[in-house]
Coordinates of C-alpha atoms in Angstrom, one line a residue:
Chain A
X298 CA 11.4 72.5 -36.2
X299 CA 8.9 69.5 -36.2
X300 CA 8.6 66.9 -33.5
X301 CA 9.8 63.4 -34.6
X302 CA 9.0 61.6 -31.2
X303 CA 6.3 62.6 -28.7
X304 CA 5.2 60.7 -25.6
X305 CA 2.5 61.9 -23.3
X306 CA 2.2 60.4 -19.9
X307 CA 3.6 56.8 -21.3
X308 CA 3.2 54.2 -18.8
X309 CA 4.3 50.6 -18.9
X310 CA 3.8 48.2 -16.1
X311 CA 4.7 44.6 -16.2
X312 CA 2.3 42.2 -14.2
X313 CA 2.0 45.2 -11.6
X314 CA 5.9 45.8 -11.4
X315 CA 7.1 49.2 -12.4
X316 CA 8.4 49.6 -15.9
X317 CA 8.0 53.3 -17.1
X318 CA 5.6 55.8 -15.3
X319 CA 4.2 58.8 -16.9
X320 CA 7.0 59.5 -19.3
X321 CA 6.4 62.8 -21.5
X322 CA 8.9 64.0 -23.7
X323 CA 9.6 65.3 -27.2
X324 CA 12.4 64.9 -29.8
X325 CA 12.5 67.5 -32.6
X326 CA 13.7 66.7 -36.0
X327 CA 17.5 66.7 -36.6
X328 CA 18.2 66.5 -32.9
X329 CA 20.5 63.9 -31.3
X330 CA 18.5 63.3 -28.0
X331 CA 20.3 61.4 -25.3
X332 CA 18.3 59.0 -22.8
X333 CA 20.4 58.7 -19.6
X334 CA 19.7 56.3 -16.7
X335 CA 21.3 53.2 -15.1
X336 CA 20.5 49.8 -15.9
X337 CA 16.8 49.1 -15.1
X338 CA 15.9 52.8 -15.0
X339 CA 13.3 52.2 -18.0
X340 CA 15.2 53.4 -20.8
X341 CA 14.8 50.1 -22.9
X342 CA 11.2 49.6 -21.9
X343 CA 10.7 53.4 -23.3
X344 CA 12.3 52.3 -26.5
X345 CA 10.6 49.2 -26.9
X346 CA 7.3 50.7 -26.4
X347 CA 8.2 53.4 -29.2
X348 CA 8.8 50.4 -31.4
X349 CA 5.6 48.8 -30.5
X350 CA 7.4 45.6 -29.1
X351 CA 5.8 46.6 -25.8
X352 CA 2.1 48.0 -25.6
X353 CA 1.7 51.0 -23.3
X354 CA -0.5 50.2 -20.2
X355 CA -1.6 53.9 -20.5
X356 CA -0.5 57.0 -22.2
X357 CA 0.4 57.2 -25.8
X358 CA 3.4 58.0 -28.3
X359 CA 3.7 59.3 -31.5
X360 CA 6.5 59.1 -34.0
X361 CA 6.4 61.4 -37.2
X362 CA 2.9 62.5 -35.9
X363 CA 1.8 58.9 -36.3
X364 CA 0.4 56.8 -33.4
X365 CA 2.9 54.1 -32.2
X366 CA 0.4 51.5 -32.0
X367 CA -2.1 52.1 -34.8
X368 CA 0.3 53.4 -37.5
X369 CA 3.4 51.1 -36.2
X370 CA 4.3 49.6 -39.7
X371 CA 4.4 53.1 -41.2
X372 CA 6.5 54.3 -38.4
X373 CA 8.9 51.5 -38.5
X374 CA 9.4 51.9 -42.4
X375 CA 11.0 55.3 -41.5
X376 CA 13.5 54.1 -38.6
X377 CA 16.6 52.2 -37.8
X378 CA 16.9 50.2 -34.5
X379 CA 19.9 49.0 -32.7
X380 CA 18.5 47.0 -29.6
X381 CA 20.4 47.1 -26.5
X382 CA 21.2 43.3 -26.7
X383 CA 21.7 43.1 -30.4
X384 CA 20.9 39.5 -31.5
X385 CA 20.5 37.4 -34.6
X386 CA 20.5 34.0 -35.9
X387 CA 24.3 32.8 -35.2
X388 CA 24.1 30.6 -38.3
X389 CA 23.5 33.5 -40.6
X390 CA 26.0 36.0 -41.6
X391 CA 25.7 39.7 -41.6
X392 CA 24.9 39.9 -45.3
X393 CA 22.1 37.3 -44.9
X394 CA 20.5 39.5 -42.0
X395 CA 21.0 42.3 -44.3
X396 CA 19.4 40.9 -47.2
X397 CA 16.4 39.6 -45.2
X398 CA 15.8 43.0 -43.5
X399 CA 16.0 44.7 -47.0
X400 CA 13.6 42.3 -48.3
X401 CA 11.4 43.1 -45.2
X402 CA 11.6 47.1 -46.1
X403 CA 10.9 46.4 -49.9
X404 CA 14.5 47.7 -50.6
X405 CA 16.0 46.5 -54.0
X406 CA 19.6 46.2 -52.4
X407 CA 21.4 46.9 -49.4
X408 CA 21.7 50.6 -49.7
X409 CA 25.0 51.9 -48.0
X410 CA 25.7 48.7 -46.0
X411 CA 29.1 48.1 -48.0
X412 CA 30.2 51.5 -47.1
X413 CA 29.1 51.3 -43.5
X414 CA 30.7 48.0 -43.1
X415 CA 34.1 49.2 -44.4
X416 CA 34.0 52.0 -42.1
X417 CA 33.1 49.9 -39.0
X418 CA 35.6 47.0 -40.5
X419 CA 32.4 44.6 -40.2
X420 CA 32.8 41.3 -41.5
X421 CA 29.5 40.6 -43.1
X422 CA 30.4 37.1 -44.4
X423 CA 31.1 35.2 -41.5
X424 CA 28.3 33.6 -39.5
X425 CA 27.6 35.9 -36.7
X426 CA 27.9 33.3 -34.0
X427 CA 31.5 33.2 -34.7
X428 CA 32.2 36.9 -34.2
X429 CA 33.0 38.4 -31.1
X430 CA 30.6 40.9 -29.2
X431 CA 32.3 43.9 -30.5
X432 CA 32.2 42.6 -34.2
X433 CA 28.5 41.6 -34.0
X434 CA 27.7 45.0 -32.5
X435 CA 29.3 46.4 -35.7
X436 CA 26.6 44.3 -37.7
X437 CA 24.1 45.8 -35.6
X438 CA 25.1 49.3 -36.3
X439 CA 25.3 48.6 -40.1
X440 CA 21.6 47.1 -40.1
X441 CA 20.4 50.0 -38.1
X442 CA 22.0 52.5 -40.7
X443 CA 22.0 50.8 -44.0
X444 CA 18.6 52.2 -45.3
X445 CA 19.4 55.7 -44.3
X446 CA 16.5 56.1 -41.9
X447 CA 14.8 59.3 -40.8
X448 CA 14.9 58.2 -37.1
X449 CA 17.7 56.2 -35.4
X450 CA 16.9 54.6 -32.4
X451 CA 20.2 53.5 -30.7
X452 CA 20.2 51.7 -27.4
X453 CA 23.9 51.2 -25.9
X454 CA 25.3 51.5 -29.3
X455 CA 29.1 51.5 -28.4
X456 CA 28.9 48.3 -26.1
X457 CA 31.7 46.1 -26.9
X458 CA 33.3 48.6 -29.5
X459 CA 36.9 49.4 -29.2
X460 CA 38.0 53.1 -28.8
X461 CA 38.7 53.6 -32.5
X462 CA 35.3 52.1 -33.6
X463 CA 33.5 54.3 -31.0
X464 CA 35.2 57.2 -32.6
X465 CA 34.0 56.0 -36.0
X466 CA 30.5 55.6 -34.4
X467 CA 30.7 59.3 -33.2
X468 CA 31.7 60.6 -36.7
X469 CA 28.8 58.6 -38.3
X470 CA 26.2 60.1 -35.7
X471 CA 27.5 63.6 -36.3
X472 CA 27.1 62.9 -40.3
X473 CA 23.6 61.5 -39.7
X474 CA 22.8 64.8 -38.0
X475 CA 24.0 66.7 -40.8
X476 CA 22.0 64.5 -43.1
X477 CA 18.8 65.6 -41.2
X478 CA 18.3 62.4 -39.4
X479 CA 16.9 62.4 -35.8
X480 CA 18.7 59.9 -33.2
X481 CA 17.6 58.9 -30.0
X482 CA 20.6 57.6 -28.1
X483 CA 19.8 55.6 -25.1
X484 CA 23.2 55.1 -23.0
X485 CA 24.6 55.2 -19.7
X486 CA 28.0 56.4 -21.0
X487 CA 28.0 60.1 -19.9
X488 CA 30.8 61.0 -22.0
X489 CA 29.4 59.8 -25.2
X490 CA 26.1 61.4 -24.4
X491 CA 27.7 64.8 -23.6
X492 CA 29.8 64.5 -26.6
X493 CA 26.9 63.6 -29.1
X494 CA 23.6 64.7 -27.9
X495 CA 21.9 68.2 -28.0
X496 CA 19.5 67.5 -25.1
X497 CA 19.2 64.7 -22.7
X498 CA 16.5 63.1 -20.7
X499 CA 17.3 61.7 -17.3
X500 CA 15.1 58.8 -16.1
X501 CA 15.1 57.2 -12.7
X502 CA 12.9 54.4 -11.2
X503 CA 10.8 54.5 -14.4
X504 CA 10.2 58.4 -14.1
X505 CA 11.5 61.2 -16.1
X506 CA 13.2 63.6 -13.8
X507 CA 14.9 66.0 -16.2
X508 CA 14.9 67.1 -19.8
X509 CA 17.6 69.7 -20.6
X510 CA 20.0 71.0 -23.2
X511 CA 23.3 69.4 -22.5
X512 CA 24.8 72.9 -22.3
X513 CA 22.2 74.4 -20.1
X514 CA 22.3 71.4 -17.9
X515 CA 26.1 71.7 -17.3
X516 CA 25.7 75.4 -17.0
X517 CA 22.7 75.7 -14.8
X518 CA 23.1 73.2 -12.1
X519 CA 26.1 74.1 -10.0
X520 CA 29.8 74.9 -10.4
X521 CA 32.8 73.8 -8.6
X522 CA 34.6 76.8 -6.7
X523 CA 38.4 76.7 -5.9
X524 CA 39.2 79.8 -3.9
X525 CA 42.8 80.6 -2.1
X526 CA 42.3 83.4 0.4
X527 CA 45.2 85.6 2.3
X528 CA 43.9 84.3 5.7
X529 CA 42.7 81.1 7.0
X530 CA 39.0 80.7 6.6
X531 CA 36.6 78.5 8.8
X532 CA 35.0 75.5 6.9
X533 CA 31.7 76.2 8.8
X534 CA 31.6 79.7 7.6
X535 CA 31.4 78.3 4.1
X536 CA 29.0 75.6 5.0
X537 CA 26.8 77.9 6.3
X538 CA 26.4 79.8 3.2
X539 CA 23.3 79.0 0.9
X540 CA 23.7 76.4 -1.7
X541 CA 27.2 75.4 -0.8
X542 CA 28.3 71.8 -0.3
X543 CA 31.2 69.4 -0.2
X544 CA 33.5 71.8 1.3
X545 CA 37.1 70.7 1.5
X546 CA 39.9 72.9 2.9
X547 CA 43.4 72.3 2.1
X548 CA 45.7 73.9 4.8
X549 CA 43.3 76.6 5.9
X550 CA 43.7 79.1 3.1
X551 CA 42.6 77.0 0.1
X552 CA 39.2 75.7 -0.3
X553 CA 37.2 73.8 -2.8
X554 CA 33.4 73.3 -2.8
X555 CA 30.2 73.3 -4.9
X556 CA 27.8 76.0 -5.3
X557 CA 24.5 75.9 -6.8
X558 CA 24.4 78.3 -9.7
X559 CA 21.4 80.2 -8.3
X560 CA 23.5 80.9 -5.2
X561 CA 26.6 81.9 -7.0
X562 CA 26.3 85.8 -6.1
X563 CA 25.8 85.3 -2.5
X564 CA 29.2 83.1 -2.2
X565 CA 31.3 85.5 -4.3
X566 CA 30.1 88.3 -2.1
X567 CA 30.7 86.4 1.0
X568 CA 34.4 85.7 -0.2
X569 CA 34.8 89.3 -1.0
X570 CA 34.7 90.0 2.9
X571 CA 38.1 88.1 2.8
X572 CA 41.3 89.0 0.5
X573 CA 41.0 86.7 -2.3
X574 CA 44.4 85.7 -3.8
X575 CA 42.8 83.2 -6.6
X576 CA 39.3 82.0 -7.7
X577 CA 38.5 79.5 -10.2
X578 CA 35.0 78.5 -11.2
X579 CA 34.4 75.3 -13.1
X580 CA 31.3 73.6 -14.7
X581 CA 30.9 70.1 -13.4
X582 CA 31.0 67.2 -15.8
X583 CA 27.8 65.5 -16.9
X584 CA 28.8 62.6 -14.8
X585 CA 28.5 64.7 -11.7
X586 CA 25.4 66.3 -12.7
X587 CA 24.0 62.8 -13.3
X588 CA 25.1 61.6 -9.7
X589 CA 23.3 64.5 -8.2
X590 CA 20.1 63.4 -9.8
X591 CA 20.6 59.9 -8.5
X592 CA 22.2 60.7 -5.2
X593 CA 19.0 61.2 -3.3
X594 CA 17.7 57.9 -4.5
X595 CA 20.7 56.1 -3.5
X596 CA 20.7 57.9 0.0
X597 CA 17.0 56.7 0.5
X598 CA 17.8 53.3 -0.6
Chain B
X3 CA 34.9 58.7 -46.6
X4 CA 31.4 59.6 -45.4
X5 CA 28.2 57.6 -45.6
X6 CA 25.9 60.6 -45.0
X7 CA 26.3 63.4 -47.6
X8 CA 24.5 62.3 -50.5
X9 CA 21.6 60.8 -48.7
X10 CA 18.5 63.0 -47.3
X11 CA 16.0 62.0 -45.0
X12 CA 12.8 61.2 -46.7
X13 CA 9.5 62.6 -46.3
X14 CA 7.9 59.5 -45.9
X15 CA 8.6 55.7 -46.9
X16 CA 5.6 53.3 -47.8
X17 CA 5.5 49.9 -46.1
X18 CA 6.1 47.2 -48.8
X19 CA 3.2 45.2 -49.7
X20 CA 2.1 42.2 -47.5
X21 CA 2.6 39.4 -50.1
X22 CA 6.0 40.4 -51.0
X23 CA 7.0 40.5 -47.2
X24 CA 5.4 37.2 -46.6
X25 CA 7.5 35.5 -49.5
X26 CA 10.5 37.1 -47.7
X27 CA 9.5 35.6 -44.5
X28 CA 8.9 32.1 -46.1
X29 CA 11.9 32.1 -48.0
X30 CA 13.8 33.0 -44.9
X31 CA 12.0 30.2 -42.9
X32 CA 12.7 27.5 -45.8
X33 CA 16.2 28.4 -45.7
X34 CA 16.5 27.7 -41.9
X35 CA 14.8 24.5 -42.1
X36 CA 16.3 23.4 -45.4
X37 CA 17.7 20.3 -43.9
X38 CA 14.6 19.2 -42.6
X39 CA 13.6 17.3 -45.5
X40 CA 16.6 15.3 -45.5
X41 CA 17.3 14.9 -41.8
X42 CA 13.5 14.0 -41.1
X43 CA 12.5 12.5 -44.4
X44 CA 15.7 10.5 -44.9
X45 CA 15.4 8.4 -41.7
X46 CA 11.4 8.1 -41.8
X47 CA 11.8 7.0 -45.4
X48 CA 14.5 4.4 -44.6
X49 CA 12.3 3.0 -41.8
X50 CA 9.3 2.8 -44.2
X51 CA 11.4 1.0 -46.6
X52 CA 12.5 -1.2 -43.9
X53 CA 8.9 -1.9 -42.9
X54 CA 8.1 -3.0 -46.2
X55 CA 11.2 -5.3 -46.5
X56 CA 10.4 -7.1 -43.4
X57 CA 6.5 -7.4 -44.3
X58 CA 6.6 -11.0 -46.0
X59 CA 8.5 -12.5 -43.0
X60 CA 6.3 -10.7 -40.3
X61 CA 3.3 -11.8 -42.3
X62 CA 4.4 -15.2 -42.1
X63 CA 5.2 -15.3 -38.5
X64 CA 2.1 -13.6 -37.5
X65 CA -0.3 -15.4 -39.7
X66 CA -3.3 -16.4 -37.7
X67 CA -1.9 -15.2 -34.2
X68 CA -3.4 -11.8 -34.8
X69 CA -6.7 -13.0 -34.7
X70 CA -6.3 -14.0 -31.1
X71 CA -5.6 -10.3 -30.0
X72 CA -8.6 -8.5 -28.3
X73 CA -10.7 -6.5 -31.0
X74 CA -10.3 -3.3 -29.0
X75 CA -6.6 -3.5 -28.7
X76 CA -6.3 -4.3 -32.6
X77 CA -8.4 -1.4 -33.5
X78 CA -6.7 1.0 -30.9
X79 CA -3.2 0.4 -32.4
X80 CA -4.2 -0.2 -36.0
X81 CA -3.0 -3.7 -35.9
X82 CA -6.4 -5.2 -37.2
X83 CA -4.9 -7.3 -39.9
X84 CA -1.5 -7.9 -41.7
X85 CA -3.3 -9.5 -44.5
X86 CA -1.9 -6.7 -46.8
X87 CA 1.2 -4.6 -46.9
X88 CA -0.8 -1.4 -46.4
X89 CA -2.4 -2.8 -43.1
X90 CA 1.2 -3.4 -41.8
X91 CA 2.8 -0.2 -42.8
X92 CA -0.2 1.8 -41.2
X93 CA 0.3 -0.3 -38.0
X94 CA 4.1 0.3 -37.9
X95 CA 4.3 4.0 -39.1
X96 CA 1.1 5.8 -40.2
X97 CA -0.9 5.0 -37.0
X98 CA 1.3 7.0 -34.6
X99 CA 5.0 7.2 -35.4
X100 CA 4.9 9.2 -38.7
X101 CA 2.1 11.6 -37.5
X102 CA 4.1 12.1 -34.4
X103 CA 7.2 12.9 -36.3
X104 CA 5.5 15.3 -39.0
X105 CA 3.5 17.1 -36.0
X106 CA 6.8 17.6 -34.1
X107 CA 8.5 19.1 -37.2
X108 CA 5.5 21.4 -37.8
X109 CA 5.3 22.5 -34.3
X110 CA 9.1 23.1 -34.1
X111 CA 9.0 25.3 -37.3
X112 CA 6.4 27.5 -35.7
X113 CA 7.9 27.6 -32.2
X114 CA 11.6 28.4 -33.4
X115 CA 10.2 31.2 -35.9
X116 CA 8.1 33.0 -33.3
X117 CA 8.8 32.1 -29.7
X118 CA 12.3 30.8 -30.1
X119 CA 13.2 33.9 -32.2
X120 CA 11.8 36.3 -29.6
X121 CA 13.6 34.3 -26.8
X122 CA 16.9 34.7 -28.4
X123 CA 16.2 38.4 -29.1
X124 CA 16.3 37.9 -33.0
X125 CA 12.9 39.8 -33.4
X126 CA 14.1 43.1 -32.1
X127 CA 15.6 43.8 -35.5
X128 CA 13.1 42.0 -37.7
X129 CA 10.3 43.6 -35.8
X130 CA 11.7 47.1 -36.2
X131 CA 11.2 46.9 -39.9
X132 CA 7.6 47.5 -41.5
X133 CA 6.9 43.7 -41.2
X134 CA 3.4 43.2 -39.6
X135 CA 3.2 40.7 -36.8
X136 CA 0.4 38.6 -38.4
X137 CA 2.7 38.2 -41.6
X138 CA 5.5 36.9 -39.3
X139 CA 2.9 34.3 -37.9
X140 CA 1.4 33.5 -41.4
X141 CA 5.1 33.0 -42.7
X142 CA 6.0 30.6 -39.8
X143 CA 2.6 28.5 -40.2
X144 CA 3.4 28.4 -44.4
X145 CA 7.0 27.6 -43.7
X146 CA 5.7 24.6 -41.4
X147 CA 3.1 23.4 -44.0
X148 CA 6.0 23.6 -46.7
X149 CA 8.7 21.8 -44.5
X150 CA 6.4 19.1 -43.4
X151 CA 5.2 18.5 -46.9
X152 CA 9.2 18.3 -48.0
X153 CA 9.7 15.7 -45.1
X154 CA 6.7 13.6 -46.2
X155 CA 7.5 13.7 -49.7
X156 CA 11.1 12.6 -49.1
X157 CA 9.9 10.0 -46.7
X158 CA 7.2 8.7 -49.3
X159 CA 9.7 8.5 -52.0
X160 CA 12.4 6.5 -50.0
X161 CA 9.6 4.2 -48.7
X162 CA 8.2 3.4 -52.1
X163 CA 11.8 3.2 -53.5
X164 CA 12.7 0.7 -50.8
X165 CA 9.4 -1.3 -51.5
X166 CA 10.5 -1.5 -55.1
X167 CA 13.8 -2.9 -54.2
X168 CA 12.1 -5.6 -52.2
X169 CA 9.1 -6.2 -54.3
X170 CA 6.6 -5.0 -51.6
X171 CA 5.1 -1.9 -52.9
X172 CA 2.2 0.3 -51.8
X173 CA -0.1 2.0 -54.4
X174 CA 1.3 5.4 -55.1
X175 CA -2.1 6.9 -55.0
X176 CA -2.7 5.3 -51.6
X177 CA 0.6 6.1 -50.1
X178 CA -0.1 9.8 -51.4
X179 CA -3.5 9.9 -49.8
X180 CA -1.9 8.5 -46.3
X181 CA 0.8 11.4 -46.8
X182 CA -1.6 14.0 -47.4
X183 CA -3.6 12.9 -44.3
X184 CA -0.4 13.0 -42.2
X185 CA 0.1 16.5 -43.7
X186 CA -3.1 17.7 -42.6
X187 CA -2.9 16.4 -39.1
X188 CA 0.7 18.0 -38.9
X189 CA -0.9 21.1 -40.2
X190 CA -3.3 21.1 -37.4
X191 CA -0.7 20.8 -34.7
X192 CA 1.4 23.6 -36.6
X193 CA -2.0 25.6 -36.0
X194 CA -1.8 24.6 -32.2
X195 CA 1.7 25.5 -31.8
X196 CA 1.0 29.1 -33.6
X197 CA -1.8 29.8 -31.2
X198 CA 0.5 28.7 -28.4
X199 CA 3.1 31.0 -29.6
X200 CA 0.8 33.9 -29.9
X201 CA 0.3 33.7 -26.1
X202 CA 3.5 32.2 -24.9
X203 CA 7.2 33.7 -25.0
X204 CA 9.3 30.4 -25.0
X205 CA 9.9 27.7 -27.7
X206 CA 10.0 25.1 -25.3
X207 CA 6.7 26.0 -23.5
X208 CA 5.0 26.2 -26.9
X209 CA 6.5 22.9 -28.0
X210 CA 5.7 21.3 -24.7
X211 CA 1.9 22.7 -25.0
X212 CA 1.6 21.1 -28.5
X213 CA 3.2 17.9 -27.5
X214 CA 0.9 17.6 -24.6
X215 CA -2.4 18.1 -26.6
X216 CA -1.2 15.7 -29.3
X217 CA -0.6 13.1 -26.6
X218 CA -3.8 13.9 -25.2
X219 CA -5.8 13.6 -28.5
X220 CA -4.1 10.4 -29.3
X221 CA -5.2 8.9 -25.9
X222 CA -8.7 10.3 -26.4
X223 CA -8.7 8.6 -29.8
X224 CA -7.4 5.3 -28.3
X225 CA -9.8 5.3 -25.3
X226 CA -12.9 6.1 -27.7
X227 CA -11.8 3.0 -29.8
X228 CA -11.3 0.9 -26.8
X229 CA -14.4 1.9 -24.7
X230 CA -17.6 1.8 -26.9
X231 CA -19.4 4.2 -24.6
X232 CA -16.7 7.0 -25.1
X233 CA -16.7 6.7 -28.7
X234 CA -18.2 10.2 -29.0
X235 CA -15.2 11.6 -27.6
X236 CA -13.2 10.7 -30.5
X237 CA -14.7 13.8 -32.3
X238 CA -12.5 16.3 -30.1
X239 CA -9.5 14.4 -31.2
X240 CA -7.6 15.4 -34.4
X241 CA -6.6 11.6 -34.9
X242 CA -10.2 10.7 -35.3
X243 CA -10.3 13.0 -38.4
X244 CA -7.1 11.8 -39.6
X245 CA -8.4 8.2 -39.4
X246 CA -6.5 5.6 -41.4
X247 CA -5.9 6.9 -44.8
X248 CA -3.6 4.1 -45.8
X249 CA -6.0 1.3 -45.1
X250 CA -9.2 3.2 -45.9
X251 CA -8.3 6.0 -48.3
X252 CA -8.3 9.6 -47.8
X253 CA -11.1 11.1 -45.6
X254 CA -11.6 14.2 -47.4
X255 CA -14.2 15.8 -45.0
X256 CA -11.6 15.0 -42.4
X257 CA -8.8 16.5 -44.0
X258 CA -10.7 19.6 -45.0
X259 CA -11.7 19.9 -41.2
X260 CA -8.0 19.4 -40.1
X261 CA -7.0 22.1 -42.7
X262 CA -9.7 24.6 -41.9
X263 CA -9.1 24.0 -38.0
X264 CA -5.5 24.7 -38.5
X265 CA -6.1 27.9 -40.5
X266 CA -8.4 29.0 -37.6
X267 CA -6.1 28.2 -34.9
X268 CA -3.2 29.9 -36.8
X269 CA -5.5 33.1 -37.4
X270 CA -6.3 33.1 -33.6
X271 CA -2.6 32.8 -32.8
X272 CA -1.8 35.7 -34.9
X273 CA -4.5 37.9 -33.3
X274 CA -3.0 37.1 -30.0
X275 CA 0.3 37.7 -31.1
X276 CA -0.5 41.1 -32.4
X277 CA -1.7 41.9 -28.9
X278 CA 0.8 40.8 -26.7
X279 CA 4.3 42.2 -25.8
X280 CA 7.4 40.8 -27.2
X281 CA 9.7 40.0 -24.3

């Protein structure tokens, strides 16, 4: 498996203000890679730096093994991009935009634009200024995909789409992966990322704080434990156990709490000193995991 | 239905050749400005025709009185004499009004294609293609050159047609030379706008910078004409090199200088644009 995107200590500052700081990551060919973070965390700055719209302050990025600055044109010939705030001349129709972009790419026609437009129910013939945000977003998706690029960079791709179209988009991404394309999906929609992505990078305050496989992330971090005991248990006894947090007692005999995956063994052994009537372990959702990454920063602020 | 099955990721995609991409950018730019020739050229041509229609009565009314104006004032505002229709048309249109309008159209073409498109977020898709930034800049500059030529052709044709109707025509060669001079001056300010767009992110700021320089250069030229000691200052004004082509014929070295300066400014703008971030 070869590397399609690689950044090495990529840093971008704006007139002294933070953009991104020391971002190092790699995305493999054929991978759907999620880029998670709240607004202002640095997702769009990273994407725009990869596209050479922004020039890095320090560090480097390569796509397809080519330097993002020196070989930008060759790189851009092989990718499709949906910007976070997709915009185009409101006087022009989607078809006119696609014709222009096809000419810039040296393509003889509009590729699979008609098929994609049909799938997304996109109106290619009305001026984009007359379309709703969701319908403009569909044009944005068509222009990112119509030339069958090797790499898709999608920044908040489902913003404004109705649930039916979101579903359609998820199917298209799955097909793109099947085709062998690589997808960098920047989003703050955790369900979408959990559903579509193989791996995810989490960015906070411009710094990358985790890069993990989705499955590993949800498996390794912590578990929700729901336990019912034959006798009442003291909440402090549970709180004293290593790795245990957020203890909630329900009537004294039932308890629910979170436990770090690494400390699970100790918790089970401690519970075994009581008579256990029922025990249930649950993996947390990506959203809960995401919040654990952000909670310290929020507490600090 | 699936859009993915028959398509395989390609090992590499060559970027299309620059001239082909440049043609696409210019075609798109001309499409965006396709109404300019009529919207700007039409009223300017009608105004030119009116000036020619009024010339006989103006000539009678002002006969002799202009000689009383201070020489500097007459020279500064191109009203040295209304003995010929060319002199009157030059004073009314070609000394300031037409160059101002043509320069504005040229600067607006460049500002909207580069800084305006950036401001509206339109470039995020366009610059995600293999389009080189310098090609985008060259396309905007070429679009301005062609658009202004279209505006001036329509304005010139209407002026001449109006003159024919009232029997006050300007020699076609002389009018053509004057329009070529205006075109070169407008191109110079397209170059100024290109350099400004290479540095600045907002269309209004680019236009404001260009308009400010235009006003400053005009004032410098007028001051140089009025104050004999400051005559040397006129060399830094594009209006000095534009001259008065309707009266004196085309100043070919001046025209070449303006066109070369415009090209150099545009090249500097492209170099700056390559180096800066797209907001």
